[in-house]
Short mmCIF file of C-alpha atoms in Angstrom, two decimals:
data_model
loop_
_atom_site.label_atom_id
_atom_site.label_comp_id
_atom_site.label_asym_id
_atom_site.label_seq_id
_atom_site.Cartn_x
_atom_site.Cartn_y
_atom_site.Cartn_z
CA MET A 1 142.26 142.71 103.42
CA ASP A 2 144.59 140.29 104.92
CA GLU A 3 145.31 137.27 103.92
CA SER A 4 144.68 135.00 106.72
CA VAL A 5 141.56 136.64 107.14
CA ILE A 6 140.68 135.26 103.47
CA ASP A 7 142.18 132.49 104.03
CA LYS A 8 139.32 131.75 107.53
CA LEU A 9 136.85 133.00 105.36
CA LYS A 10 136.85 130.30 102.61
CA ILE A 11 137.23 127.39 104.81
CA LEU A 12 134.26 129.07 107.40
CA ALA A 13 132.45 129.68 104.65
CA GLU A 14 132.28 126.23 103.10
CA SER A 15 131.97 124.64 106.29
CA ALA A 16 127.99 127.13 107.05
CA LYS A 17 126.82 125.36 103.64
CA TYR A 18 125.42 122.10 105.15
CA ASP A 19 122.74 124.68 107.51
CA VAL A 20 120.06 125.76 105.59
CA SER A 21 117.68 127.28 108.44
CA CYS A 22 117.98 130.90 107.21
CA SER A 23 115.99 132.51 104.48
CA SER A 24 113.51 135.70 104.14
CA SER A 25 111.74 136.36 107.07
CA GLY A 26 109.86 139.69 106.63
CA THR A 27 111.79 141.54 109.99
CA THR A 28 111.80 145.38 109.65
CA ARG A 29 114.95 146.78 111.21
CA SER A 30 114.71 150.37 109.66
CA ASN A 31 118.30 152.89 109.68
CA GLN A 32 118.55 154.98 112.19
CA LYS A 33 120.86 158.64 112.31
CA GLY A 34 124.33 157.78 111.95
CA GLY A 35 124.02 154.38 111.77
CA ILE A 36 124.58 151.67 108.40
CA GLY A 37 123.03 149.08 107.34
CA ASN A 38 119.16 148.40 106.76
CA ALA A 39 116.80 145.78 106.99
CA ALA A 40 113.19 146.62 106.05
CA GLY A 41 111.24 144.95 104.19
CA TRP A 42 113.15 141.46 103.43
CA GLY A 43 114.69 139.26 105.44
CA ILE A 44 118.33 138.61 104.77
CA CYS A 45 119.00 134.78 102.25
CA HIS A 46 120.08 133.85 99.11
CA SER A 47 116.45 134.24 98.55
CA PHE A 48 114.33 136.27 96.82
CA ALA A 49 112.29 139.48 97.41
CA GLU A 50 108.81 140.49 96.53
CA ASP A 51 109.69 142.24 93.75
CA GLY A 52 112.03 139.07 92.43
CA ARG A 53 115.73 140.76 94.15
CA CYS A 54 118.01 138.29 95.09
CA ILE A 55 118.59 138.97 98.82
CA SER A 56 122.60 138.46 100.20
CA LEU A 57 124.01 137.16 103.76
CA LEU A 58 127.16 136.95 104.71
CA LYS A 59 126.56 132.88 106.03
CA ILE A 60 130.01 131.47 107.62
CA MET A 61 130.92 129.72 111.09
CA LEU A 62 132.98 131.72 113.70
CA THR A 63 134.79 128.75 114.07
CA ASN A 64 134.36 124.62 112.60
CA HIS A 65 136.13 123.48 115.54
CA CYS A 66 133.88 121.40 117.63
CA ILE A 67 133.89 119.03 121.06
CA TYR A 68 131.77 117.52 119.34
CA ASP A 69 131.52 114.21 117.39
CA CYS A 70 127.99 113.92 115.48
CA ALA A 71 128.21 111.35 113.13
CA TYR A 72 126.52 113.51 109.97
CA CYS A 73 128.19 116.66 110.43
CA ILE A 74 131.17 117.50 107.83
CA ASN A 75 132.37 119.04 110.69
CA ARG A 76 132.95 116.42 113.76
CA ARG A 77 135.49 116.46 115.93
CA SER A 78 137.33 113.29 114.11
CA ASN A 79 137.28 114.72 110.63
CA ASP A 80 140.70 115.59 108.89
CA LEU A 81 139.86 118.97 107.80
CA LYS A 82 141.08 122.30 107.87
CA ARG A 83 140.06 123.72 110.39
CA ALA A 84 140.03 127.93 111.21
CA THR A 85 138.35 129.95 113.80
CA PHE A 86 137.25 134.30 113.60
CA SER A 87 138.29 135.65 116.39
CA VAL A 88 135.33 138.68 117.44
CA THR A 89 136.97 141.37 115.77
CA GLU A 90 138.00 139.67 112.88
CA LEU A 91 134.49 138.91 112.50
CA VAL A 92 133.06 141.58 113.04
CA ASN A 93 135.17 143.75 110.57
CA LEU A 94 134.51 141.26 108.06
CA THR A 95 130.54 141.98 108.06
CA ILE A 96 131.40 145.52 107.69
CA GLU A 97 133.82 145.48 105.24
CA PHE A 98 131.16 142.82 103.04
CA TYR A 99 128.05 145.53 103.74
CA ARG A 100 130.70 148.41 102.79
CA ARG A 101 131.44 146.59 99.44
CA ASN A 102 128.13 145.93 98.73
CA TYR A 103 128.17 142.71 98.76
CA ILE A 104 126.00 141.74 101.42
CA GLU A 105 122.88 142.70 104.16
CA GLY A 106 123.15 140.88 106.70
CA LEU A 107 124.74 138.13 108.48
CA PHE A 108 123.82 134.34 109.42
CA LEU A 109 126.44 133.06 112.02
CA SER A 110 126.83 129.49 113.23
CA SER A 111 129.86 127.96 115.06
CA GLY A 112 131.21 124.45 115.69
CA VAL A 113 130.87 124.31 119.67
CA VAL A 114 134.14 124.89 121.08
CA ARG A 115 135.18 124.29 124.97
CA ASN A 116 132.05 124.26 125.88
CA PRO A 117 128.35 125.94 124.80
CA ASP A 118 128.48 128.80 126.94
CA TYR A 119 132.19 129.64 125.78
CA THR A 120 130.71 129.75 122.02
CA MET A 121 128.21 131.36 122.54
CA GLU A 122 129.03 134.02 124.61
CA ARG A 123 131.75 134.69 121.89
CA LEU A 124 128.75 134.94 119.15
CA VAL A 125 126.76 137.06 121.36
CA ARG A 126 129.94 139.78 121.10
CA VAL A 127 130.08 139.90 117.41
CA ALA A 128 126.35 140.77 116.86
CA LYS A 129 126.58 142.92 119.89
CA ASP A 130 129.61 144.87 118.86
CA LEU A 131 127.86 145.15 115.17
CA ARG A 132 124.76 147.28 116.84
CA LEU A 133 126.75 148.86 119.25
CA VAL A 134 130.24 149.76 118.41
CA HIS A 135 129.35 150.07 114.36
CA ARG A 136 125.65 150.77 114.75
CA PHE A 137 124.86 147.95 111.97
CA ASN A 138 121.17 148.12 111.95
CA GLY A 139 120.99 144.64 108.91
CA TYR A 140 120.00 141.98 109.77
CA ILE A 141 121.68 139.13 111.76
CA HIS A 142 120.73 135.78 111.90
CA LEU A 143 122.01 134.62 114.96
CA LYS A 144 122.56 130.32 115.67
CA SER A 145 121.89 129.66 119.35
CA ILE A 146 124.29 126.62 120.78
CA PRO A 147 122.71 123.45 122.37
CA GLY A 148 122.90 123.69 125.80
CA ALA A 149 123.79 127.87 126.19
CA SER A 150 122.78 129.22 129.86
CA ARG A 151 119.40 131.25 129.63
CA GLU A 152 121.37 134.84 130.06
CA LEU A 153 123.53 134.02 127.21
CA VAL A 154 120.35 133.14 125.10
CA ASN A 155 118.28 136.49 126.46
CA GLU A 156 121.68 138.71 125.26
CA ALA A 157 121.47 137.04 122.05
CA GLY A 158 117.72 137.89 121.64
CA LEU A 159 118.66 141.59 122.17
CA TYR A 160 120.58 142.06 118.83
CA ALA A 161 119.36 139.10 116.73
CA ASP A 162 116.71 139.39 114.15
CA ARG A 163 116.38 135.61 114.58
CA LEU A 164 117.45 132.77 116.22
CA SER A 165 117.45 128.90 115.45
CA VAL A 166 118.21 125.92 117.65
CA ASN A 167 118.73 122.85 115.25
CA ILE A 168 117.47 119.84 116.05
CA GLU A 169 118.87 117.90 113.55
CA ILE A 170 117.72 114.42 114.12
CA PRO A 171 113.39 114.30 114.72
CA ASN A 172 113.54 111.47 117.57
CA GLU A 173 115.72 111.40 120.24
CA LYS A 174 116.88 107.83 119.76
CA SER A 175 118.49 108.16 116.31
CA LEU A 176 120.22 111.06 118.32
CA GLN A 177 122.06 109.42 120.59
CA LEU A 178 122.96 106.79 118.44
CA LEU A 179 124.61 109.47 115.33
CA ALA A 180 124.89 112.36 118.49
CA PRO A 181 125.69 110.72 121.78
CA GLU A 182 127.14 113.50 123.34
CA LYS A 183 124.14 115.11 122.06
CA ASP A 184 120.45 115.00 123.84
CA PHE A 185 117.02 116.89 123.13
CA GLN A 186 117.11 118.67 126.53
CA SER A 187 120.24 120.62 125.40
CA VAL A 188 117.97 121.58 121.84
CA PHE A 189 114.33 122.49 123.44
CA LYS A 190 115.31 124.61 126.26
CA PRO A 191 117.40 127.13 124.54
CA MET A 192 114.74 127.28 122.13
CA SER A 193 112.19 127.55 125.40
CA TYR A 194 113.90 130.82 126.75
CA ILE A 195 113.69 132.20 122.64
CA GLN A 196 110.23 131.47 123.20
CA GLN A 197 109.55 133.29 126.56
CA GLY A 198 111.90 136.22 125.82
CA VAL A 199 109.65 136.62 122.43
CA LEU A 200 106.57 136.65 124.57
CA GLU A 201 108.09 138.89 127.44
CA SER A 202 108.96 141.49 124.89
CA ALA A 203 105.86 142.01 123.55
CA GLU A 204 104.46 141.81 126.51
CA GLU A 205 106.56 144.51 127.74
CA ARG A 206 105.96 146.60 124.54
CA LYS A 207 102.49 147.05 124.83
CA LYS A 208 103.39 148.59 127.85
CA TYR A 209 106.41 150.33 126.87
CA ARG A 210 106.39 151.97 123.49
CA TYR A 211 110.28 151.98 123.11
CA ALA A 212 111.32 149.17 125.14
CA PRO A 213 113.93 146.70 123.26
CA ARG A 214 112.93 144.38 120.85
CA PHE A 215 113.53 140.15 121.07
CA ALA A 216 114.41 138.23 118.50
CA PRO A 217 111.37 140.28 116.43
CA ALA A 218 111.88 137.89 113.25
CA GLY A 219 111.41 134.61 115.73
CA GLN A 220 112.93 131.42 115.51
CA SER A 221 113.85 128.34 113.20
CA THR A 222 114.95 125.43 113.26
CA GLN A 223 116.27 122.59 111.15
CA MET A 224 116.00 118.21 110.48
CA ILE A 225 118.13 116.41 108.50
CA VAL A 226 115.69 114.32 106.40
CA GLY A 227 117.01 110.67 105.98
CA ALA A 228 120.34 109.91 108.02
CA THR A 229 117.71 107.67 110.11
CA ALA A 230 114.86 106.11 109.74
CA GLU A 231 112.02 108.56 110.95
CA THR A 232 108.95 107.93 108.48
CA ASP A 233 107.76 111.33 107.63
CA LYS A 234 104.78 111.13 109.65
CA ASP A 235 107.23 111.24 112.31
CA ILE A 236 109.10 114.18 110.93
CA LEU A 237 105.65 116.03 110.23
CA GLN A 238 104.29 115.88 113.50
CA LEU A 239 107.47 116.81 115.42
CA SER A 240 106.92 120.28 112.56
CA SER A 241 103.84 120.62 113.58
CA ALA A 242 104.04 119.85 117.43
CA LEU A 243 107.29 123.12 117.02
CA TYR A 244 104.59 124.96 114.84
CA GLN A 245 102.13 125.50 117.87
CA ARG A 246 104.96 127.57 119.69
CA PRO A 247 104.52 131.46 118.88
CA SER A 248 107.86 131.76 118.14
CA MET A 249 108.71 129.24 115.83
CA LYS A 250 108.40 130.64 112.31
CA ARG A 251 110.24 127.91 110.11
CA VAL A 252 110.82 124.51 110.59
CA TYR A 253 113.54 123.40 107.27
CA TYR A 254 114.13 120.20 105.82
CA SER A 255 117.63 119.57 104.57
CA GLY A 256 118.16 115.93 103.01
CA TYR A 257 121.12 114.00 104.34
CA ILE A 258 124.46 114.32 102.66
CA PRO A 259 126.49 111.48 102.60
CA VAL A 260 129.18 113.45 103.89
CA ASN A 261 131.07 111.05 106.58
CA THR A 262 130.89 107.53 104.24
CA TYR A 263 133.38 105.77 106.32
CA ASP A 264 130.13 105.72 109.75
CA ASN A 265 128.74 102.83 109.58
CA ARG A 266 125.76 104.29 111.72
CA LEU A 267 125.04 106.51 108.78
CA PRO A 268 122.60 105.01 105.57
CA VAL A 269 124.03 103.61 102.53
CA LEU A 270 122.42 106.53 99.90
CA LYS A 271 123.72 107.57 96.27
CA GLN A 272 122.98 110.69 96.83
CA ALA A 273 121.17 113.38 98.77
CA PRO A 274 117.39 112.72 98.85
CA LEU A 275 116.02 115.71 97.32
CA VAL A 276 112.45 114.89 95.92
CA ARG A 277 112.20 113.65 99.40
CA GLU A 278 112.47 117.13 100.94
CA ASN A 279 110.88 118.79 98.20
CA ARG A 280 108.18 116.72 99.27
CA LEU A 281 108.06 117.61 103.12
CA TYR A 282 108.61 121.24 102.39
CA GLN A 283 104.91 121.40 100.07
CA ALA A 284 103.38 119.82 102.99
CA ASP A 285 105.14 122.02 105.44
CA TRP A 286 103.47 124.49 103.65
CA LEU A 287 100.05 122.41 103.98
CA LEU A 288 100.10 122.61 107.48
CA ARG A 289 100.78 126.59 107.82
CA PHE A 290 98.78 128.20 105.23
CA TYR A 291 96.18 125.98 103.92
CA GLN A 292 94.28 124.36 107.04
CA PHE A 293 95.72 120.72 106.65
CA LYS A 294 96.51 118.48 110.41
CA VAL A 295 99.57 116.00 110.00
CA ASP A 296 97.10 113.07 109.66
CA GLU A 297 95.62 114.02 106.60
CA ILE A 298 98.79 114.13 104.53
CA VAL A 299 100.46 111.48 106.34
CA ASN A 300 98.94 108.69 108.91
CA ASP A 301 99.70 104.76 109.54
CA ALA A 302 98.77 103.58 106.67
CA TYR A 303 100.34 106.34 104.44
CA PRO A 304 103.13 106.76 106.64
CA ASP A 305 105.76 108.58 103.64
CA LEU A 306 104.95 111.67 101.29
CA ASP A 307 104.14 110.28 97.59
CA LEU A 308 107.29 110.47 96.05
CA GLU A 309 105.64 111.00 92.26
CA VAL A 310 102.97 113.87 92.88
CA ASP A 311 103.02 116.11 95.49
CA PRO A 312 101.56 115.27 99.20
CA LYS A 313 97.85 118.07 98.50
CA LEU A 314 97.41 115.97 95.28
CA SER A 315 97.87 112.67 96.96
CA TRP A 316 95.17 113.43 99.55
CA ALA A 317 92.56 114.37 96.59
CA LEU A 318 93.50 111.24 95.34
CA ARG A 319 92.58 109.50 98.45
CA ASN A 320 89.73 111.55 99.00
CA PRO A 321 87.56 111.08 95.31
CA GLN A 322 84.32 111.59 98.06
CA ALA A 323 84.99 115.02 98.63
CA PHE A 324 85.50 115.76 94.97
CA PRO A 325 84.44 117.81 92.69
CA VAL A 326 84.28 120.82 94.15
CA ASP A 327 81.83 123.61 92.94
CA ILE A 328 83.65 126.79 92.50
CA ASN A 329 80.78 129.13 92.77
CA ARG A 330 79.68 127.83 95.76
CA ALA A 331 82.35 126.17 98.24
CA ASP A 332 83.41 127.78 100.60
CA TYR A 333 87.69 129.14 101.34
CA GLU A 334 88.72 126.04 103.02
CA MET A 335 86.77 123.48 100.57
CA LEU A 336 88.98 125.89 98.02
CA LEU A 337 92.15 125.68 99.93
CA ARG A 338 91.71 121.83 99.52
CA VAL A 339 91.92 121.87 95.09
CA PRO A 340 94.73 120.66 93.88
CA GLY A 341 95.89 123.60 92.05
CA ILE A 342 94.33 125.71 93.34
CA GLY A 343 97.16 128.65 96.09
CA VAL A 344 95.58 130.59 98.91
CA LYS A 345 96.16 133.85 96.62
CA SER A 346 93.47 132.42 94.03
CA ALA A 347 91.10 131.03 96.30
CA LYS A 348 90.82 134.45 98.31
CA LEU A 349 90.30 136.08 94.23
CA ILE A 350 87.74 133.41 93.53
CA LEU A 351 85.69 134.15 96.57
CA VAL A 352 85.82 137.91 95.53
CA SER A 353 85.52 137.35 91.73
CA ARG A 354 81.97 135.29 92.07
CA ARG A 355 80.45 138.08 93.97
CA TYR A 356 80.00 139.86 90.19
CA GLY A 357 79.26 136.57 88.30
CA ARG A 358 79.52 133.15 88.16
CA LEU A 359 83.14 131.77 87.38
CA GLY A 360 84.12 129.60 84.64
CA ALA A 361 87.47 128.27 82.93
CA SER A 362 88.54 130.82 81.62
CA GLN A 363 88.60 133.30 84.36
CA LEU A 364 89.86 130.77 86.28
CA LYS A 365 93.05 130.51 83.79
CA LYS A 366 93.41 134.06 84.42
CA MET A 367 93.83 134.42 87.80
CA GLY A 368 96.70 131.75 88.36
CA ILE A 369 95.10 128.49 89.07
CA VAL A 370 96.74 125.49 87.22
CA MET A 371 93.92 124.06 85.84
CA LYS A 372 95.57 121.20 84.36
CA LYS A 373 95.44 119.30 88.16
CA ALA A 374 92.21 121.32 88.75
CA GLN A 375 89.84 120.64 85.94
CA TYR A 376 89.57 117.22 87.44
CA PHE A 377 88.18 118.06 90.59
CA ILE A 378 86.42 121.09 90.02
CA THR A 379 83.30 121.89 88.28
CA CYS A 380 82.44 125.37 87.65
CA ASN A 381 79.78 127.26 84.69
CA GLU A 382 81.23 124.66 81.85
CA LEU A 383 83.67 121.33 82.21
CA PRO A 384 85.62 120.47 79.62
CA VAL A 385 87.27 117.01 80.90
CA ARG A 386 85.80 114.55 83.25
CA THR A 387 86.42 114.72 86.98
CA ILE A 388 87.79 112.41 89.39
CA ASN A 389 84.60 110.11 90.11
CA GLU A 390 83.48 109.77 86.61
CA LEU A 391 87.36 108.75 86.05
CA SER A 392 89.06 107.32 88.85
CA PRO A 393 92.06 108.16 91.25
CA LEU A 394 94.28 105.61 89.58
CA SER A 395 93.25 107.29 86.11
CA VAL A 396 93.84 111.37 87.34
CA ARG A 397 96.70 109.84 89.37
CA SER A 398 98.09 108.60 85.94
CA LEU A 399 97.37 111.66 83.89
CA LEU A 400 98.73 113.99 86.63
CA SER A 401 102.64 112.49 87.46
CA ARG A 402 105.45 111.93 85.63
CA LYS A 403 105.20 110.69 81.27
CA PRO A 404 105.42 106.69 80.49
CA GLY A 405 108.84 106.64 79.29
CA ARG A 406 110.32 108.71 81.19
CA LYS A 407 113.50 108.00 83.43
CA ALA A 408 112.54 107.47 86.88
CA ASP A 409 114.14 109.47 89.42
CA ASP A 410 116.76 108.34 91.55
CA ARG A 411 117.62 111.19 93.66
CA GLN A 412 115.54 108.84 96.94
CA GLN A 413 116.79 105.96 97.17
CA VAL A 414 115.98 102.87 99.56
CA ILE A 415 118.44 103.33 102.79
CA GLN A 416 119.95 100.90 103.92
CA PHE A 417 121.12 101.04 107.68
CA GLU A 418 123.29 98.87 108.79
CA GLU A 419 122.54 96.60 112.58
#
């Protein structure tokens, strides 16, 4: 491999690491005769398949040159760092070479914006198009749609990519204007709507014509930076919930702000990335998507931010002791999902198992229920401990939160914003 390409690879792979809006997608694009690659059964990322196998992809930028000067971005125009740009041919050949060596199973491609959004987007589309049509590559491709790109280019990208993403980055337009005055929400949400329309039109076409081309079959995703601005978790989750109402939106990713541009006084003073808060947002996101929770049940005006000491589901249970204890042998599916320690699979297993007899603690343990949490919120054939109402929410919280004397987790610092 040419040394200049290797040098570019080192620079642009490093520049791409801050974008987390990719993961296992569940798309299926099986191999065809005469082609190479196969994305059947998995999504591609540094993630894990159902069998525990690590899924790999080439996560890279086309270029880290950028016309924008966003305060939170390492690749901002004013930063003094090594810059590089792949030609379309170089990046296509690099992807194929890595695939042939069994280094990767797919491609995640993003880019800084050079010249204008359409010029950059056109080059991204050319990479995907050459891989599909020239090299007949059937592996997974995730393309980052450039904010402000035209509808024609977004539509073309959807014909060759498995998934498209447009990153919101900052969850409030006023804050976005502060940190990235050259951007606005319209430039972000327009490509999102183009993707959504393309997905819906493709679905209708395939109802009529079996072999009609698929448009971004794995849908779209987006990313929000957490901790760079003063938005509460309520603000973030309300936006996420609204995005999930769109049929094409599959994932919202949360990226704890990494203080890479500490010289900019528009940015908060953080000791390090707010990783605990990021994790709690992912847990809350899971509740929205799979546990039938509403945003105002997780966070509201009284509790605008997630509890960093306990997970959001346990936090809700502690605030609503009147809903417990739940009788495992009688409760419906929706109520079982609200019990701390019971997941989607175990709730379904409870519904099936109790047809054959009353369930006790030993059976629940075998189903994988986390009895350390669940025991305070349920009743069954036998109950070895007192429930939340016999104790108190505060007592249960102290039992389930961190142990006394344990060193405080300082990964989530109080954020100080410059005036």
